[in-house]
Short mmCIF file of C-alpha atoms in Angstrom, two decimals:
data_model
loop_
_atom_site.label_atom_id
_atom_site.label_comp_id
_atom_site.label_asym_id
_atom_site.label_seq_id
_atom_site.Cartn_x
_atom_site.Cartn_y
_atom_site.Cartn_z
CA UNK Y 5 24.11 3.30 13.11
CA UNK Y 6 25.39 -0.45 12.90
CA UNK Y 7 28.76 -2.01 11.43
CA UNK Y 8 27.79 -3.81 9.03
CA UNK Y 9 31.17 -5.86 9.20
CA UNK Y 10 30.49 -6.66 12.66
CA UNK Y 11 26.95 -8.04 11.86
CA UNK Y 12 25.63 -11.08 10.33
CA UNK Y 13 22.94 -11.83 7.73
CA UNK Y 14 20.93 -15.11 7.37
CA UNK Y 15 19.44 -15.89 4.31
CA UNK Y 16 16.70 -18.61 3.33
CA UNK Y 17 16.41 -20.45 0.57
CA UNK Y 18 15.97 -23.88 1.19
CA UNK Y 19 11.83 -24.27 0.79
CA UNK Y 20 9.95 -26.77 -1.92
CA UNK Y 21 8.58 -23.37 -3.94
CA UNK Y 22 5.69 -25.38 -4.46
CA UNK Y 23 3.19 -22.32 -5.59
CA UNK Y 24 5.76 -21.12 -7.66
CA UNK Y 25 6.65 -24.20 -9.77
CA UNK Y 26 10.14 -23.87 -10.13
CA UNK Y 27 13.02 -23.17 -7.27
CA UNK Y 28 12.64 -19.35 -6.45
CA UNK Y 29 16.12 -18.71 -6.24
CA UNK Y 30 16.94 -19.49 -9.73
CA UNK Y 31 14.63 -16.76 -10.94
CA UNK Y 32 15.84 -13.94 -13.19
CA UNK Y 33 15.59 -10.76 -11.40
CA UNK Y 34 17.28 -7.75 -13.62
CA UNK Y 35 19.69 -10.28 -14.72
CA UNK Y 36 21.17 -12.14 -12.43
CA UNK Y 37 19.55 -14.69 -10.17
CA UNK Y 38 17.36 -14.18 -7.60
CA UNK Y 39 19.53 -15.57 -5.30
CA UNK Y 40 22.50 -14.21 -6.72
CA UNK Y 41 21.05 -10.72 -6.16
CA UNK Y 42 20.20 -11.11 -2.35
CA UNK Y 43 23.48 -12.53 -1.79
CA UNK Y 44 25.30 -9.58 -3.97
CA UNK Y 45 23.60 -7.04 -1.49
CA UNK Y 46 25.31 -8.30 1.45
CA UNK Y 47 28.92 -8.39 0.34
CA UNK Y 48 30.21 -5.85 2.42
CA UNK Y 49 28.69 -7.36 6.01
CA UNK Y 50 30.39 -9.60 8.21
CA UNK Y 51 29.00 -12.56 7.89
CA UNK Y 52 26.38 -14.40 6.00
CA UNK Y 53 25.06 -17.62 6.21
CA UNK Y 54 23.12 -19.07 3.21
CA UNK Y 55 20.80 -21.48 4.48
CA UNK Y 56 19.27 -24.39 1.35
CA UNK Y 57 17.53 -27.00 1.90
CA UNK Y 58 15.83 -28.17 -1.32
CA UNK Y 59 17.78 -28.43 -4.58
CA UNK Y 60 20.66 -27.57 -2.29
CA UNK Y 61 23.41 -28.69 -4.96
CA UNK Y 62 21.39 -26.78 -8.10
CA UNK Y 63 21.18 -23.82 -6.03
CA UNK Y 64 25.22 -23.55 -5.62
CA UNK Y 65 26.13 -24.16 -8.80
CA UNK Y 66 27.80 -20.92 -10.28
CA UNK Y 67 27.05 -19.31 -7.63
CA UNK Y 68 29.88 -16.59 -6.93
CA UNK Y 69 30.25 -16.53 -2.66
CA UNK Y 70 32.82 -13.51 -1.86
CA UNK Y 71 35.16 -14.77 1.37
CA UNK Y 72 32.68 -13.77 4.15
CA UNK Y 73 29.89 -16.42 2.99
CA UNK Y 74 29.29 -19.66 4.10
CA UNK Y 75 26.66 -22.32 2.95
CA UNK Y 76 24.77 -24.39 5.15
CA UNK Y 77 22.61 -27.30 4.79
CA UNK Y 78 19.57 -27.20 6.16
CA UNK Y 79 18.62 -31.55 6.67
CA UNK Y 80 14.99 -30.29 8.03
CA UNK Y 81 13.80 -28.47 5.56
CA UNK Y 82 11.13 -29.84 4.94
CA UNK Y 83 10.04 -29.03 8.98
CA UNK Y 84 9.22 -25.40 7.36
CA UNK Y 85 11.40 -22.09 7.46
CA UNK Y 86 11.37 -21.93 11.64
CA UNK Y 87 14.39 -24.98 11.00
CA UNK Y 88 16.51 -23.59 8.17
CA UNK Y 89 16.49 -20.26 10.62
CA UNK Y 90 18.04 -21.61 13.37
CA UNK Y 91 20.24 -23.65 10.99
CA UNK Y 92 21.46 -20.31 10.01
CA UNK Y 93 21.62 -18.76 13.47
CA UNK Y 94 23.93 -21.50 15.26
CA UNK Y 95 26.07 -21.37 12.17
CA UNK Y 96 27.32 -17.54 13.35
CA UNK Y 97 30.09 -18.49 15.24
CA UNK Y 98 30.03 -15.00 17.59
CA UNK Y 99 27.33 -12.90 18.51
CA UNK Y 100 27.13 -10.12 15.97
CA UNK Y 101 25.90 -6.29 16.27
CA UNK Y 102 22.86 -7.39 14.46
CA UNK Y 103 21.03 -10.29 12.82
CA UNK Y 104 19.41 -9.66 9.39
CA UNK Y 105 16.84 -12.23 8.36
CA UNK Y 106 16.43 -12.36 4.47
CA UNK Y 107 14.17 -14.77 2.47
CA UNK Y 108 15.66 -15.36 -1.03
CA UNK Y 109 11.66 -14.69 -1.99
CA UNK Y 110 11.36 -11.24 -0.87
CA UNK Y 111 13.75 -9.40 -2.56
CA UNK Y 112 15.87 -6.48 -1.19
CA UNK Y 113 16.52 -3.15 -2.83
CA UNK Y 114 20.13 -1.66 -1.70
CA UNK Y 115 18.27 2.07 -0.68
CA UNK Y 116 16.06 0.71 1.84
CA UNK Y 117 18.75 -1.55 3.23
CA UNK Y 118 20.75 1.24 3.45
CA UNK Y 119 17.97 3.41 5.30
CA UNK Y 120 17.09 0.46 7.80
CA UNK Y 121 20.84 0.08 8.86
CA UNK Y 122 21.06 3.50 9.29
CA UNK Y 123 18.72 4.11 11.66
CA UNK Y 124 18.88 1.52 13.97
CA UNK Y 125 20.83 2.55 17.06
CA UNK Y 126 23.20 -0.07 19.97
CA UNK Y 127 19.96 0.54 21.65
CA UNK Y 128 17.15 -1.22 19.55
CA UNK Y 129 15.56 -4.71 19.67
CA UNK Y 130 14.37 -5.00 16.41
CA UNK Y 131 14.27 -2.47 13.10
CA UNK Y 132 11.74 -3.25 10.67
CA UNK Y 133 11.19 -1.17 6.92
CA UNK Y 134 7.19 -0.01 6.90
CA UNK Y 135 5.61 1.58 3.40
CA UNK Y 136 2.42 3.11 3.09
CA UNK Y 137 1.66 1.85 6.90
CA UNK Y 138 2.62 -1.69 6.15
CA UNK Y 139 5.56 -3.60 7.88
CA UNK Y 140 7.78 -5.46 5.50
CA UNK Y 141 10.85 -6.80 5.07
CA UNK Y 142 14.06 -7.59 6.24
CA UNK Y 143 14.01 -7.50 9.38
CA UNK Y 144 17.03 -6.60 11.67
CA UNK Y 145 17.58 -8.14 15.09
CA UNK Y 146 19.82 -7.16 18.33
CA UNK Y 147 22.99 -9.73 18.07
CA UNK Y 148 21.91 -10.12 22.19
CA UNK Y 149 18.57 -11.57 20.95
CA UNK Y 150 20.81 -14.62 19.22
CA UNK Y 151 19.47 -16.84 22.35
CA UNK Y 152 16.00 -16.41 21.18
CA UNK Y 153 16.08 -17.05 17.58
CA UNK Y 154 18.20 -20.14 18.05
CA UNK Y 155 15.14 -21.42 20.04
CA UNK Y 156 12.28 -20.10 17.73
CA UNK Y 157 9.55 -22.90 16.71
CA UNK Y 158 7.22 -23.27 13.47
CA UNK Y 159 4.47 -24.26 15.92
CA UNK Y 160 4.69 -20.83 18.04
CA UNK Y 161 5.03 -18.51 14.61
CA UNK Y 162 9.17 -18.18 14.36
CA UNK Y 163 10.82 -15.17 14.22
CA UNK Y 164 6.69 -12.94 14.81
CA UNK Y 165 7.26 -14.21 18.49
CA UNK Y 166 10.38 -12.96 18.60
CA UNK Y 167 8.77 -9.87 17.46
CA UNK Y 168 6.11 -9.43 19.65
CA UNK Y 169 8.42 -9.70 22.85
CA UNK Y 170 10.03 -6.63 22.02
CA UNK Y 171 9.66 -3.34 20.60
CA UNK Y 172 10.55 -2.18 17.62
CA UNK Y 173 11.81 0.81 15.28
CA UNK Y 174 9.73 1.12 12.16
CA UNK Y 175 11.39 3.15 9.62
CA UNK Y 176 10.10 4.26 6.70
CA UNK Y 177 11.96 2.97 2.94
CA UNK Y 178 10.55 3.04 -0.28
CA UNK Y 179 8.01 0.25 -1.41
CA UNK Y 180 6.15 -1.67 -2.28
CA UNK Y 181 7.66 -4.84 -0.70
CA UNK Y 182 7.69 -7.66 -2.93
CA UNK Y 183 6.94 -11.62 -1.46
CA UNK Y 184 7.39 -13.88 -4.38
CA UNK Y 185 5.62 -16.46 -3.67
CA UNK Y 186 3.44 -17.82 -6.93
CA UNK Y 187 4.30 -16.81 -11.07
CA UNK Y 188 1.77 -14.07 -11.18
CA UNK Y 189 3.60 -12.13 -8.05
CA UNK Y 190 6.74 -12.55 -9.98
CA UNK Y 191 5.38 -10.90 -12.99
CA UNK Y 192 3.63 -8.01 -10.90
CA UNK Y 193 7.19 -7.41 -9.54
CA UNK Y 194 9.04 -7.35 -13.31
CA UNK Y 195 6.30 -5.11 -14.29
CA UNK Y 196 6.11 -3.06 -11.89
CA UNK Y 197 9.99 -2.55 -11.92
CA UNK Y 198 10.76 -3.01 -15.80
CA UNK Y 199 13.02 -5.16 -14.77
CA UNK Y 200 15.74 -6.37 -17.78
CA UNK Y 201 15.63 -10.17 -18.59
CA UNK Y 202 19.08 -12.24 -18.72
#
């Protein structure tokens, strides 16, 4: 089992959310922000770097950061998610235990973060959730693969080379995993979930 105080988290939210229509982040999700309930999953790790890019100044406004947060700007953006990654990655001043990689889009229940963190051992590469046979998301890397994500590329797939060169433990959490990524996923997730409006 990892230390979660000795580990870092990245999380993403600096993209246009063009199919969307409207900044993802700033979406109500059981009331609270979207953002704000990635972010409130992660309060006890060691560090976590929030990585925006678009709307960067909308997206921080009330937004409540506990001590072990820090914001970067991501200038590239608009490169794809490959940039705001390693933005996030050279921003972790040490190499942590682990690396979790979080979109703001795909949003995290606190039972199967707690079963992925559990399982993986000093010993694994990567740990990945699966449901129903599929892989999903987040993802949790070795801190000794920092080197490699620093130099991952949009044009060579990001982080899924990473994840080819190594193996990986798949453990099995609760699904479905959710990728918001246009209004009618969004609404299959509130449905799905009753989830409470704000």
């Amino acid at each position: 089992m990892i230390d979660r105080r000795r580990s870092a988290a990245v999380v993403t939210a600096a993209g246009f959310s063009s199919r969307m229509g409207l900044p993802k982040a700033m979406l109500d999700w059981n009331g609270m922000t979207l953002l704000q309930h990635q972010l409130s999953l992660l309060a006890s790790w060691g560090t976590v770097c929030l990585v925006l890019g678009h709307e960067a100044v909308r997206l921080q406004k009330g937004l409540r950061l506990p001590s072990n947060f820090r914001v970067v700007v991501n200038p590239d953006y608009a490169t794809g998610r490959a940039s705001s990654l390693r933005a996030g990655f050279a921003a972790l001043e040490a190499e942590p235990e682990v690396v979790l990689v979080v979109g703001v889009d795909q949003p995290m229940e606190a039972g199967a973060l707690d079963l992925l963190v559990s399982a993986m051992t000093p010993e694994d590469a990567i740990a990945m959730p699966v449901s129903g046979g599929k892989r999903g998301h987040p993802v949790l890397f070795a801190g000794r693969l920092l080197t490699e994500l620093l130099a991952i590329q949009e044009e060579t797939e990001g982080l899924r080379a990473v994840v080819r060169r190594h193996p990986a433990r798949f453990v099995e959490v609760p699904g479905p995993f959710w990728d918001l990524n246009r209004p009618e996923d969004y609404e299959q997730a509130r449905a799905t979930l009753n989830l409470i409006a704000y």
